[in-house]
mmCIF file of C-alpha atoms and ligand atoms in Angstrom:
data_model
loop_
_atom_site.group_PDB
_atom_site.id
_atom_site.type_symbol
_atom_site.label_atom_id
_atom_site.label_comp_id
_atom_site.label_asym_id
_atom_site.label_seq_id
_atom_site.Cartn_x
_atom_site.Cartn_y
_atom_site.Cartn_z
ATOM 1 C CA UNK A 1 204.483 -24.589 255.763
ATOM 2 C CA UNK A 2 205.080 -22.086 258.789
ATOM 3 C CA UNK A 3 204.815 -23.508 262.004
ATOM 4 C CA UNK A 4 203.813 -21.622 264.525
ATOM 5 C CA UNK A 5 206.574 -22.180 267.955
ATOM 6 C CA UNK A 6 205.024 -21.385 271.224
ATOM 7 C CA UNK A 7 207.649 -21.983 274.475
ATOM 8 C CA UNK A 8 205.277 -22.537 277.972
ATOM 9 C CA UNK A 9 206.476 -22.429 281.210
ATOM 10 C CA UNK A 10 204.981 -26.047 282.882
ATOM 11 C CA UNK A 11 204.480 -24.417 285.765
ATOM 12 C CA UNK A 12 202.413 -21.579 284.727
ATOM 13 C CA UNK A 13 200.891 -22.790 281.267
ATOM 14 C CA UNK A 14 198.989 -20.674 278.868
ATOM 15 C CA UNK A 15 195.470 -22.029 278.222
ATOM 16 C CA UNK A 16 195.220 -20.076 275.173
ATOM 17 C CA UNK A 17 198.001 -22.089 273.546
ATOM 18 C CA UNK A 18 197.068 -25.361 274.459
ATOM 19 C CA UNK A 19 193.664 -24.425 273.051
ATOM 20 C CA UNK A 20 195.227 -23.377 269.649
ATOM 21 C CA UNK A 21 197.438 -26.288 269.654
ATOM 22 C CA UNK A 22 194.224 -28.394 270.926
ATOM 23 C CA UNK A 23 192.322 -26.946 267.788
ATOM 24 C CA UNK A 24 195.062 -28.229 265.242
ATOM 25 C CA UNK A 25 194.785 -31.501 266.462
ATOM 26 C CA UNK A 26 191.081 -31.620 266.408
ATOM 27 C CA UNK A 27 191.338 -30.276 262.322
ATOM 28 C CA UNK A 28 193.663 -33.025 260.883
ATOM 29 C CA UNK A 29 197.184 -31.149 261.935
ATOM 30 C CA UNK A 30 200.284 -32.060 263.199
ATOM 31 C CA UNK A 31 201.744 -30.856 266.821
ATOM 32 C CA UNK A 32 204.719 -31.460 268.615
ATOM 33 C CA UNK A 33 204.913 -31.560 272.319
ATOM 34 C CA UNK A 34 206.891 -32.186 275.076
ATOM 35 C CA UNK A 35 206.325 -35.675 277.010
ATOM 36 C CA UNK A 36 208.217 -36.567 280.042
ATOM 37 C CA UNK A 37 209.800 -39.524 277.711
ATOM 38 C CA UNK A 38 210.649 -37.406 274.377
ATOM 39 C CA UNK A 39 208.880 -34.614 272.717
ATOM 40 C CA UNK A 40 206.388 -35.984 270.736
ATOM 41 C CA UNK A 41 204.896 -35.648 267.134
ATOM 42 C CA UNK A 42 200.869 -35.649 267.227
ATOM 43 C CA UNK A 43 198.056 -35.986 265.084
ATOM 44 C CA UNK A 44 194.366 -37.340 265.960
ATOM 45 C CA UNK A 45 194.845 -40.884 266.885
ATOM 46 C CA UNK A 46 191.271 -41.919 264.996
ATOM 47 C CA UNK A 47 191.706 -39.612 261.795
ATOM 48 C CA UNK A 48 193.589 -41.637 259.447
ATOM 49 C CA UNK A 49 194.305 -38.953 256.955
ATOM 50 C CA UNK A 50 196.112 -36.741 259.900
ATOM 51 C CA UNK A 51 197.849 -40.078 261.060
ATOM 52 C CA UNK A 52 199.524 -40.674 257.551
ATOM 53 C CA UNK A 53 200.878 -36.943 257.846
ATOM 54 C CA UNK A 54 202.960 -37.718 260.685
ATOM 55 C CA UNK A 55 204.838 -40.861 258.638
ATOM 56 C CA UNK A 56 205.092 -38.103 255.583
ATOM 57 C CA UNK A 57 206.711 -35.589 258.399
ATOM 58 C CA UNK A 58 209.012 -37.935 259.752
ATOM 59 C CA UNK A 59 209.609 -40.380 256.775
ATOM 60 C CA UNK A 60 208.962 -43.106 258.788
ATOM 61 C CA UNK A 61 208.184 -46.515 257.433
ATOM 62 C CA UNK A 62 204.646 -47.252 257.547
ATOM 63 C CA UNK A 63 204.908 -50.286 258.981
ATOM 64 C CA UNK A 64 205.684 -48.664 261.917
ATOM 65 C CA UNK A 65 203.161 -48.367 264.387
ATOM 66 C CA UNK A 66 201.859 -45.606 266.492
ATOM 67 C CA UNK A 67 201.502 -44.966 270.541
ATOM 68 C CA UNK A 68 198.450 -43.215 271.139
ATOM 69 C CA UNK A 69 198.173 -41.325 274.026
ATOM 70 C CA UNK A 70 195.633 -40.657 276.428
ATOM 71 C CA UNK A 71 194.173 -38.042 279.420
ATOM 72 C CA UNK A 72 191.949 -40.264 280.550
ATOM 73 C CA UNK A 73 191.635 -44.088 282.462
ATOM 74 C CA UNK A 74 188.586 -44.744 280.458
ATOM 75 C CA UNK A 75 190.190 -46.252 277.149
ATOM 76 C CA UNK A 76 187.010 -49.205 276.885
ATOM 77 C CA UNK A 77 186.537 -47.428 273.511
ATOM 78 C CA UNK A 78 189.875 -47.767 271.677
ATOM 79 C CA UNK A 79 190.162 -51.457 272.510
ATOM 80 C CA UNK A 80 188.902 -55.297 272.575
ATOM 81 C CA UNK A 81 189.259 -55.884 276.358
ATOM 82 C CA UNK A 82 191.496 -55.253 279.565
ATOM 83 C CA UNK A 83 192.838 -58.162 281.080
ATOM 84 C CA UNK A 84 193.378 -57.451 284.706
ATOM 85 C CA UNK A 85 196.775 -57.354 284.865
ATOM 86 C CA UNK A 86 197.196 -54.495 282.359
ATOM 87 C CA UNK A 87 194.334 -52.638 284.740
ATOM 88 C CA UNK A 88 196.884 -53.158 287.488
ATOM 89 C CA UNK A 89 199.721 -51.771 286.068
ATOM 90 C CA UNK A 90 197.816 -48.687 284.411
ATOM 91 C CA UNK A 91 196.899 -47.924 288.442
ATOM 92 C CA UNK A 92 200.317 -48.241 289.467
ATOM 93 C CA UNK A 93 202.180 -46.513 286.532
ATOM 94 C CA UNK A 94 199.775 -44.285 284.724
ATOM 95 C CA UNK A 95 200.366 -41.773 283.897
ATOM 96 C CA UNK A 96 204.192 -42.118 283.425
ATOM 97 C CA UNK A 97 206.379 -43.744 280.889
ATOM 98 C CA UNK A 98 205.130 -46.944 280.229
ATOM 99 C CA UNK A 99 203.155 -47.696 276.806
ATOM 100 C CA UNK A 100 200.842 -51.514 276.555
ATOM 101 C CA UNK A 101 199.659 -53.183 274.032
ATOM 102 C CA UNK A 102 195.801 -54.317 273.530
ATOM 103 C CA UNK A 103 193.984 -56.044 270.923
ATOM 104 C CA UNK A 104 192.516 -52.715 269.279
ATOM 105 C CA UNK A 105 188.657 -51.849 268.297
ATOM 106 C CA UNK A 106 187.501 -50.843 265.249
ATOM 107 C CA UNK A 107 188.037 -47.101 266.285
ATOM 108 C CA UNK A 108 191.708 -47.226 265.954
ATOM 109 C CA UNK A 109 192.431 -47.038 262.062
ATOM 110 C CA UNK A 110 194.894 -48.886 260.430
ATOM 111 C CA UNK A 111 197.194 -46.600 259.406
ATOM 112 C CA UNK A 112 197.609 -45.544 263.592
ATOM 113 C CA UNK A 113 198.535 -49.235 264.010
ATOM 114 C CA UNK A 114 200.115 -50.120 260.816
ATOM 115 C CA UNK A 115 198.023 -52.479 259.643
ATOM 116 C CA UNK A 116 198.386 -54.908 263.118
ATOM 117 C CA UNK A 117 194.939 -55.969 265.268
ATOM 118 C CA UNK A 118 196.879 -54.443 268.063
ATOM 119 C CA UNK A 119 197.191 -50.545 269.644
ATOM 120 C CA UNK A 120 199.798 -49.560 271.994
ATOM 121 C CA UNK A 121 198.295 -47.294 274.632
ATOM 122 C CA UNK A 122 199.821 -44.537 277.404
ATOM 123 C CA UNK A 123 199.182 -42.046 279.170
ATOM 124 C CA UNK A 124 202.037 -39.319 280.013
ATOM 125 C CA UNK A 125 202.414 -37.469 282.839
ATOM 126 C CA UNK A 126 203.646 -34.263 281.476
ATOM 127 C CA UNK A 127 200.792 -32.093 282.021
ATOM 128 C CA UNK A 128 201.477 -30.241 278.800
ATOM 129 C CA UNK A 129 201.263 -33.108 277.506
ATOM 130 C CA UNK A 130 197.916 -33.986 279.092
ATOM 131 C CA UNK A 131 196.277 -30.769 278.774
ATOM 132 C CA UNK A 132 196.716 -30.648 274.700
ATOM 133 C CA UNK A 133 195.339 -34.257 274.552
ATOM 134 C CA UNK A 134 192.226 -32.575 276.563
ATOM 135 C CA UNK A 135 192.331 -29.654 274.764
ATOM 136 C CA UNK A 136 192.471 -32.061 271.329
ATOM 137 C CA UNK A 137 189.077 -33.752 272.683
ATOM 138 C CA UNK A 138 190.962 -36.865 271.401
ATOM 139 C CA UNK A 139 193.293 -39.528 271.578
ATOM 140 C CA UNK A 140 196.607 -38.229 270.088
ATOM 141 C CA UNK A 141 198.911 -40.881 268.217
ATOM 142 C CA UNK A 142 202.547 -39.607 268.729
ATOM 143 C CA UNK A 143 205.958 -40.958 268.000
ATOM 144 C CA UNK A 144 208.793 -38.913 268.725
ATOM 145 C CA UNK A 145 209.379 -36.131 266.872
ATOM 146 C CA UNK A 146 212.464 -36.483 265.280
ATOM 147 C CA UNK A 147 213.049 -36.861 261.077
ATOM 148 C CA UNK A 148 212.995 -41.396 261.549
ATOM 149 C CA UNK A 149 216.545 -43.027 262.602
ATOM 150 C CA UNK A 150 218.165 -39.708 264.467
ATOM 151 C CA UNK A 151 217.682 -39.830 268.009
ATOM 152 C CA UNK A 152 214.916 -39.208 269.894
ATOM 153 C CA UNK A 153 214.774 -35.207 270.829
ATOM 154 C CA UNK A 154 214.279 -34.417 274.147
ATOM 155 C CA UNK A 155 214.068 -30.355 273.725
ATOM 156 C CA UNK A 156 212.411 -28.201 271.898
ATOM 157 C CA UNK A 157 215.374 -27.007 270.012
ATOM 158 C CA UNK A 158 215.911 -30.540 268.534
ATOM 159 C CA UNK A 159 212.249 -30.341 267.708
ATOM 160 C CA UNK A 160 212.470 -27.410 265.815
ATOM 161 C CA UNK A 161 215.628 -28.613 263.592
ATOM 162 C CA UNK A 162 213.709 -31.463 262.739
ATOM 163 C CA UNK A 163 210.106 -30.483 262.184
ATOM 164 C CA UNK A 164 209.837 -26.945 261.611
ATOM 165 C CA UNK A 165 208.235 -25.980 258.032
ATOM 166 C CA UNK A 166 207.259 -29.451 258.031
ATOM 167 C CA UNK A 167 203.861 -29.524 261.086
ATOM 168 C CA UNK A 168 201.438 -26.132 261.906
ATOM 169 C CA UNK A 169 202.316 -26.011 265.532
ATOM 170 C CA UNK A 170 205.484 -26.923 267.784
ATOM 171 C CA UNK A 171 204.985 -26.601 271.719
ATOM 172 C CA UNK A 172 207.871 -26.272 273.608
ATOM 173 C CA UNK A 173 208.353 -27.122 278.054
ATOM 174 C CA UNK A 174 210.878 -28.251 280.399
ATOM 175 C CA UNK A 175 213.683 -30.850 278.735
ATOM 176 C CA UNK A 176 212.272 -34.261 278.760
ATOM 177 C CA UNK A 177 212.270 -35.876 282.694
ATOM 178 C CA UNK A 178 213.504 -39.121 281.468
ATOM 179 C CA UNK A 179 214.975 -38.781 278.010
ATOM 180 C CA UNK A 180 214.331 -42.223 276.683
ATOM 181 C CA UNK A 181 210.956 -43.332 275.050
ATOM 182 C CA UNK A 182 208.543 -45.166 277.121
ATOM 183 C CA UNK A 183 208.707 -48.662 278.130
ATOM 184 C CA UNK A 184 206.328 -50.996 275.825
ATOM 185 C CA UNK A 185 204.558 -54.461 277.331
ATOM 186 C CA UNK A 186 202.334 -56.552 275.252
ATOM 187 C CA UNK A 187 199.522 -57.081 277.209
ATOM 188 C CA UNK A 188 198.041 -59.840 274.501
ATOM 189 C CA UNK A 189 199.619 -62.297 276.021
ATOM 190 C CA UNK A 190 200.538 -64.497 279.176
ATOM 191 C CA UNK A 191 203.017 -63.838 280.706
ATOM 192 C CA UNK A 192 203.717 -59.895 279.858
ATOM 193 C CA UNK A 193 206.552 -59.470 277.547
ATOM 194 C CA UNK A 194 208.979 -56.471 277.349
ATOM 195 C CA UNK A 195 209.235 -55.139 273.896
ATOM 196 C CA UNK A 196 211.233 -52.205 274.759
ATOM 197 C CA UNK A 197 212.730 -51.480 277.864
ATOM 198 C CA UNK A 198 212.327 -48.006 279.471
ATOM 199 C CA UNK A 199 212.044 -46.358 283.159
ATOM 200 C CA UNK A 200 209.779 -48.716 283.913
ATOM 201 C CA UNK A 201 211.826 -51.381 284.785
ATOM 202 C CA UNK A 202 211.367 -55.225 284.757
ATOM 203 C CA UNK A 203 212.124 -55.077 288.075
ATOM 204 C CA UNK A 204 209.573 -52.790 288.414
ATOM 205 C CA UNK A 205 206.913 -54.754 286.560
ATOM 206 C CA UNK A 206 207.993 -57.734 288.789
ATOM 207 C CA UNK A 207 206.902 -56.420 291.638
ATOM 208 C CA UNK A 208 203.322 -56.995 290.053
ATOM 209 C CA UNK A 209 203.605 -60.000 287.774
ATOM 210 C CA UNK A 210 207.084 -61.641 288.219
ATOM 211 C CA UNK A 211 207.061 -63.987 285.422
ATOM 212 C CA UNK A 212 206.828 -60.718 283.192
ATOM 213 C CA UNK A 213 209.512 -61.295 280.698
ATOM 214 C CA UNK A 214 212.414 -59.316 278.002
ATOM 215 C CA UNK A 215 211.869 -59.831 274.736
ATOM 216 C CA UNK A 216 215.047 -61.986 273.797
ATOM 217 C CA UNK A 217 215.320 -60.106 270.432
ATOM 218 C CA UNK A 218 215.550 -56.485 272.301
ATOM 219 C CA UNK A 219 219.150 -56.394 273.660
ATOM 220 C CA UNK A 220 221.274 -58.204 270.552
ATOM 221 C CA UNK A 221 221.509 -57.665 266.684
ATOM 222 C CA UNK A 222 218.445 -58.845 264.918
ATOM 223 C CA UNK A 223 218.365 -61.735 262.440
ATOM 224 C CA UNK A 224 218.256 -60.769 258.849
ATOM 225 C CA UNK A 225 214.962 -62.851 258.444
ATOM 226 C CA UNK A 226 213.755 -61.272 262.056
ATOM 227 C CA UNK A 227 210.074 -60.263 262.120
ATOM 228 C CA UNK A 228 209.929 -58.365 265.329
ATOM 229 C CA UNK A 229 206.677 -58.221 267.306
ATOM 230 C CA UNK A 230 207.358 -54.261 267.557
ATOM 231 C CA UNK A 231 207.874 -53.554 264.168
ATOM 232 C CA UNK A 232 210.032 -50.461 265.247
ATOM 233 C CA UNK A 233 212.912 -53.018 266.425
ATOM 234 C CA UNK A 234 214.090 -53.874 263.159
ATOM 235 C CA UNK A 235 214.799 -50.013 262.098
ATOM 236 C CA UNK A 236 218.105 -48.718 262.596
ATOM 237 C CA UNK A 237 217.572 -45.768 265.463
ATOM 238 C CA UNK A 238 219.010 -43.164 267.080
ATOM 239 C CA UNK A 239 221.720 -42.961 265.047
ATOM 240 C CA UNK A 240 224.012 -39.342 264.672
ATOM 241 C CA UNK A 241 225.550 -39.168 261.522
ATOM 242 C CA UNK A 242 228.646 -40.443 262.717
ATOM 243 C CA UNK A 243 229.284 -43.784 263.415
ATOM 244 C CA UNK A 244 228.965 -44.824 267.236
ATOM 245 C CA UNK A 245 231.372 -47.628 268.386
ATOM 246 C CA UNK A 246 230.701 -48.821 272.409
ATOM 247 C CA UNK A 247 233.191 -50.410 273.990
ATOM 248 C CA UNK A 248 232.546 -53.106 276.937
ATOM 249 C CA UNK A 249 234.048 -54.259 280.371
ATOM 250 C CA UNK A 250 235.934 -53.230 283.044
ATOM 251 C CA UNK A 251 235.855 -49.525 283.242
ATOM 252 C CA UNK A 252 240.020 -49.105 283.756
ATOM 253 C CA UNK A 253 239.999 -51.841 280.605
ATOM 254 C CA UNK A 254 237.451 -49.771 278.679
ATOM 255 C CA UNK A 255 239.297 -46.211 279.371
ATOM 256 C CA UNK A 256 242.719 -47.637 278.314
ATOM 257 C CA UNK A 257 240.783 -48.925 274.818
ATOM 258 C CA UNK A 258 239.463 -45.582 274.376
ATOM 259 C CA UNK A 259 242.589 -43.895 274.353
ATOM 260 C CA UNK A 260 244.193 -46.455 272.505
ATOM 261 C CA UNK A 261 241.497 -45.805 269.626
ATOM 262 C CA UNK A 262 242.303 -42.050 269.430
ATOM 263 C CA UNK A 263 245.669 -42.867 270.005
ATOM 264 C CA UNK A 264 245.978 -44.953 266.585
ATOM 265 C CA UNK A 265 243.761 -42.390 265.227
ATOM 266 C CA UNK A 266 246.834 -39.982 265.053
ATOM 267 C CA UNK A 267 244.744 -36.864 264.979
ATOM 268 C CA UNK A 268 243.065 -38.076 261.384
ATOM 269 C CA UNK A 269 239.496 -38.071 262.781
ATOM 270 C CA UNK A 270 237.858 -36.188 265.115
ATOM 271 C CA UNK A 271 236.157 -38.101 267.501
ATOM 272 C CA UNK A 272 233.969 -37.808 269.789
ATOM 273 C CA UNK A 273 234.218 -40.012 273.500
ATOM 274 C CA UNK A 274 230.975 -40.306 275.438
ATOM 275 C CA UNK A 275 232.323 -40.451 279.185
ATOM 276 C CA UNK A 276 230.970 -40.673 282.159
ATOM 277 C CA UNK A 277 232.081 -37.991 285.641
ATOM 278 C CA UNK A 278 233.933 -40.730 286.636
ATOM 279 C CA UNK A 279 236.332 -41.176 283.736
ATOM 280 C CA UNK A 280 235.937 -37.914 281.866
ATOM 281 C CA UNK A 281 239.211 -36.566 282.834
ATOM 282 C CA UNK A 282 240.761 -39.366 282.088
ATOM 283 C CA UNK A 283 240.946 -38.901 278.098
ATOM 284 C CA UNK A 284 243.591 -36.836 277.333
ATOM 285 C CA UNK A 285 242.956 -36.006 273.303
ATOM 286 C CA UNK A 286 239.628 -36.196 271.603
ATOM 287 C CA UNK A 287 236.014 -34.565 272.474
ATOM 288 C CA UNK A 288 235.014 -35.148 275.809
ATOM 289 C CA UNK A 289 231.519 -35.423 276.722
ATOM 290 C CA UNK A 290 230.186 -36.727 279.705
ATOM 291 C CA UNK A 291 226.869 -38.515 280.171
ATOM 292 C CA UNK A 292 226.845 -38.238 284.017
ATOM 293 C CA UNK A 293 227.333 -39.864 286.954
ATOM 294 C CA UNK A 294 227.771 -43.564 287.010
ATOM 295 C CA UNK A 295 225.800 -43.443 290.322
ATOM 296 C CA UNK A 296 222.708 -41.575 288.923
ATOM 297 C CA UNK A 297 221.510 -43.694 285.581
ATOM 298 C CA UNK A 298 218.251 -41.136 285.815
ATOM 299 C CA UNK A 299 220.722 -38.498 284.721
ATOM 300 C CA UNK A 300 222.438 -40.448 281.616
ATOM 301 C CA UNK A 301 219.542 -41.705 280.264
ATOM 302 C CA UNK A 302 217.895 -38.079 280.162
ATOM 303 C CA UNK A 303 221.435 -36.955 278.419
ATOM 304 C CA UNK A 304 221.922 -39.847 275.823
ATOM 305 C CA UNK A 305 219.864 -38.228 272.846
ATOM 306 C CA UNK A 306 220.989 -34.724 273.713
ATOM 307 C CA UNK A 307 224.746 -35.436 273.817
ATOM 308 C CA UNK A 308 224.040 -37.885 270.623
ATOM 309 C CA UNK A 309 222.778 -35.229 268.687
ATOM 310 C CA UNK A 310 225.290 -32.444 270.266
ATOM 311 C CA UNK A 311 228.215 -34.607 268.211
ATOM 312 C CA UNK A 312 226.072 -34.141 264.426
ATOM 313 C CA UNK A 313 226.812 -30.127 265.758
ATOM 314 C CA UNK A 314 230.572 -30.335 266.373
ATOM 315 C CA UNK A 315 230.928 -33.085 263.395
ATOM 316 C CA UNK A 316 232.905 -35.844 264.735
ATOM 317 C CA UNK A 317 233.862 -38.928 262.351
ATOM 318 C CA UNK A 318 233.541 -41.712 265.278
ATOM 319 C CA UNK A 319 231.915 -41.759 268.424
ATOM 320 C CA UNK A 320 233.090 -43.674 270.997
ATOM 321 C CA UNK A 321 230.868 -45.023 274.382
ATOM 322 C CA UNK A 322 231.416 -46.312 277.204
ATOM 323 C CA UNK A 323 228.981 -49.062 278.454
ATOM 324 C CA UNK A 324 226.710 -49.457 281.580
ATOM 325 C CA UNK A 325 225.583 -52.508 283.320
ATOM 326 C CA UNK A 326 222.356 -53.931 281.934
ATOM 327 C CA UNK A 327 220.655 -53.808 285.539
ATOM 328 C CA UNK A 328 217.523 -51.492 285.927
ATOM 329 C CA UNK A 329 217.428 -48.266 283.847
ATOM 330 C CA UNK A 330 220.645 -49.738 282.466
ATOM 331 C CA UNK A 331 218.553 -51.828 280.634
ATOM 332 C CA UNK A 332 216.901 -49.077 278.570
ATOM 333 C CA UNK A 333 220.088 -46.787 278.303
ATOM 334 C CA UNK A 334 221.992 -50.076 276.567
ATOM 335 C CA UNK A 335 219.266 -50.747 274.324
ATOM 336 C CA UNK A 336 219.267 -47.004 272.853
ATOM 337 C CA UNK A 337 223.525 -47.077 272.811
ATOM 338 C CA UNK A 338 223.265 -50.283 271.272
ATOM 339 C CA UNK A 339 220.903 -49.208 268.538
ATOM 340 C CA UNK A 340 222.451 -46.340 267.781
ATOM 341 C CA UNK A 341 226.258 -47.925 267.407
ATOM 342 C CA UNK A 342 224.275 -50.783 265.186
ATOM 343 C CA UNK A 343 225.354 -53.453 268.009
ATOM 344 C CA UNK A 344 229.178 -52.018 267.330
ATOM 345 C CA UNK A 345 230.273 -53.371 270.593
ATOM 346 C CA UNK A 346 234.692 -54.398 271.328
ATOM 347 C CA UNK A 347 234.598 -56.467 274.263
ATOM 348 C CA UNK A 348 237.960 -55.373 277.095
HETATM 349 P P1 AMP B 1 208.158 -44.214 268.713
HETATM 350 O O1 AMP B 1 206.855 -43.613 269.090
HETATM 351 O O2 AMP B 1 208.842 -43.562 267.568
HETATM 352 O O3 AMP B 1 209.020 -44.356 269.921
HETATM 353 O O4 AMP B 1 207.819 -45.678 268.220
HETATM 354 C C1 AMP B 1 206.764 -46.404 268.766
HETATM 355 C C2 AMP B 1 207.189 -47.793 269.041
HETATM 356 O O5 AMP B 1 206.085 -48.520 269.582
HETATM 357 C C3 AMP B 1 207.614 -48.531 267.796
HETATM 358 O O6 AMP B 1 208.819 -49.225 268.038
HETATM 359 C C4 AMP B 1 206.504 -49.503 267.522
HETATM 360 O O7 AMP B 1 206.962 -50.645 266.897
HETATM 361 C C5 AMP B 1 205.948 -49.771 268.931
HETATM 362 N N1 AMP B 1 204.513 -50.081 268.856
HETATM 363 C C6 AMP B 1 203.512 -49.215 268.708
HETATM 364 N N2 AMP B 1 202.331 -49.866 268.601
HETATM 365 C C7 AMP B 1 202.596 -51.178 268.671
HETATM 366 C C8 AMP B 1 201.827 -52.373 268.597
HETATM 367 N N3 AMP B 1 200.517 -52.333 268.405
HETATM 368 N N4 AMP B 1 202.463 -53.556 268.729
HETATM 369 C C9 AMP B 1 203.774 -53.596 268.913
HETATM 370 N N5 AMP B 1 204.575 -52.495 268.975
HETATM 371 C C10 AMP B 1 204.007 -51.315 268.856
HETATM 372 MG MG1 MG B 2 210.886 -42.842 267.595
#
């Protein structure tokens, strides 16, 4: 298939393209599209046929369900009912990165949810984003647009090496905002649950409810006979082809195990170290990337995927993390690590 690849300036954005992009959507096709979370792959949330081209796309397991996204407040139609605390946190985080889950009507077709009675709803605030969902004249379902279990892409270069020949239409903007997917809350029951953290925070959803609560199965290696209420948990995710290994405590601790690694290594793999300003110049041998500033988490979650991917490029054999404390957007940012080293995690 050719896709067609159309960069826009979010500041000054074409019409014309949105409408052609809007138009694909509206005909059964698959777009890609830049959300402030990751760039995402869409199709028309209520057409089931288009829906099952975005599992084909990605080869993603169909019992994985899909976020569908929304320009509008008035989503009455896709679902069963609002409960009033979901109504509150839609008017103090929509639109932004936070995704909840509502018993579904019978508009939402199975194959968008994957068979469940639920629908996981958001609305983004990228106004590319926003305007193609407009444009589209419909809900678009959209998981990120990466081939399923590499990391989420965040430009529209990563995009492109995953999708293109595969989907008619690829829109390219700014680098994602935030870099990690959104956070997901089941609104279906009392008190809210966390099924996957993101930059909205539990703290930040405890300013509103604060018995709201982490799923316990989120932040450690899942049981074999684990059946996840987000189906997506269970998949291995965001992993680069080589393996990822984190290691844990006190930073001085964790540097000196680093260098120990590559030390015993003796120069027979290449491997990659994912540092942080603060320690980066303190690995003398191996590939030093740093995520960012320990002070600014905003900044190392909106590098993760892109420096995860950046090591498939230079084809290391190991990649070895440093870890972050599981307080606010450190929550998220250990989830992803975790996920992608397969809870590989040497405690210092
Ligand atoms: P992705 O869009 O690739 O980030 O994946 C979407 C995530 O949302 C997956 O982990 C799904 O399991 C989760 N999700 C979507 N819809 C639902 C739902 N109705 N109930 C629970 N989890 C959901
Ligand atoms: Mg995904």
């Amino acid at each position: 298939m050719n896709t067609k690849i159309a960069i826009l300036d979010e500041n000054n954005i074409v019409q014309n393209i949105i409408d052609e992009a809007g138009l694909v959507i509206a005909q059964g096709g698959l777009v890609a599209f830049p959300t402030e979370t990751v760039y995402g792959l869409g199709a028309n949330a209520l057409d089931e046929i288009a829906v099952e081209k975005i599992f084909k796309a990605k080869g993603r397991p169909q019992d994985n369900p899909l976020i569908v996204h929304v320009a509008d407040f008035n989503i009455e139609p896709l679902v069963k009912e609002i409960p009033s605390i979901a109504r509150q946190i839609m008017k103090r985080y929509w639109p932004g990165p936070i995704t909840l889950i509502f018993n579904k009507s019978d508009l939402i077709p199975s194959a968008t949810s994957a068979g469940l009675d639920t629908v996981g709803i958001r609305m983004p605030s990228n106004i590319i984003a926003r305007k193609l969902i407009e444009a589209a004249g419909t809900p678009i379902a959209a998981p990120s647009a990466n081939i399923s279990g590499r990391p989420s892409p965040t430009d529209v270069e990563s995009c492109i090496e995953d999708l293109s020949g595969k989907i008619e239409y690829i829109i390219g903007g700014d680098k994602s905002k935030v870099g990690l997917e959104s956070t997901i809350v089941d609104c279906t029951c009392t008190p809210l649950c966390i099924l996957r953290p993101g930059a909205i925070t539990i703290e930040m959803l405890r300013e509103i409810d604060n018995r709201v609560y982490i799923d316990k199965n989120i932040m450690c290696k899942p049981k074999k006979d684990f059946k996840p209420k987000a189906p997506g948990m269970k998949y291995r995710h965001y992993a680069p082809k080589a393996p990822v290994k984190i290691i844990c405590g006190d930073l001085e601790k964790t540097v000196a195990k680093i260098n120990e690694i590559v030390q015993n290594s003796m120069g027979k793999k290449k491997i990659g170290i994912m540092a942080t300003d603060e320690t980066k110049e303190k690995y003398p041998k191996g590939t030093v990337i740093s995520l960012g500033s320990r002070e600014n988490l905003d900044s190392i979650g909106r590098n993760l995927f892109e420096i995860l991917r950046g090591f498939d490029v230079i084809d290391v054999d190991l990649i070895l993390s440093e870890a972050f404390e599981e307080k606010g957007l450190g929550v998220a940012i250990m989830n992803r690590l975790k996920k992608s080293a397969g809870f590989d995690i040497t405690f210092v």
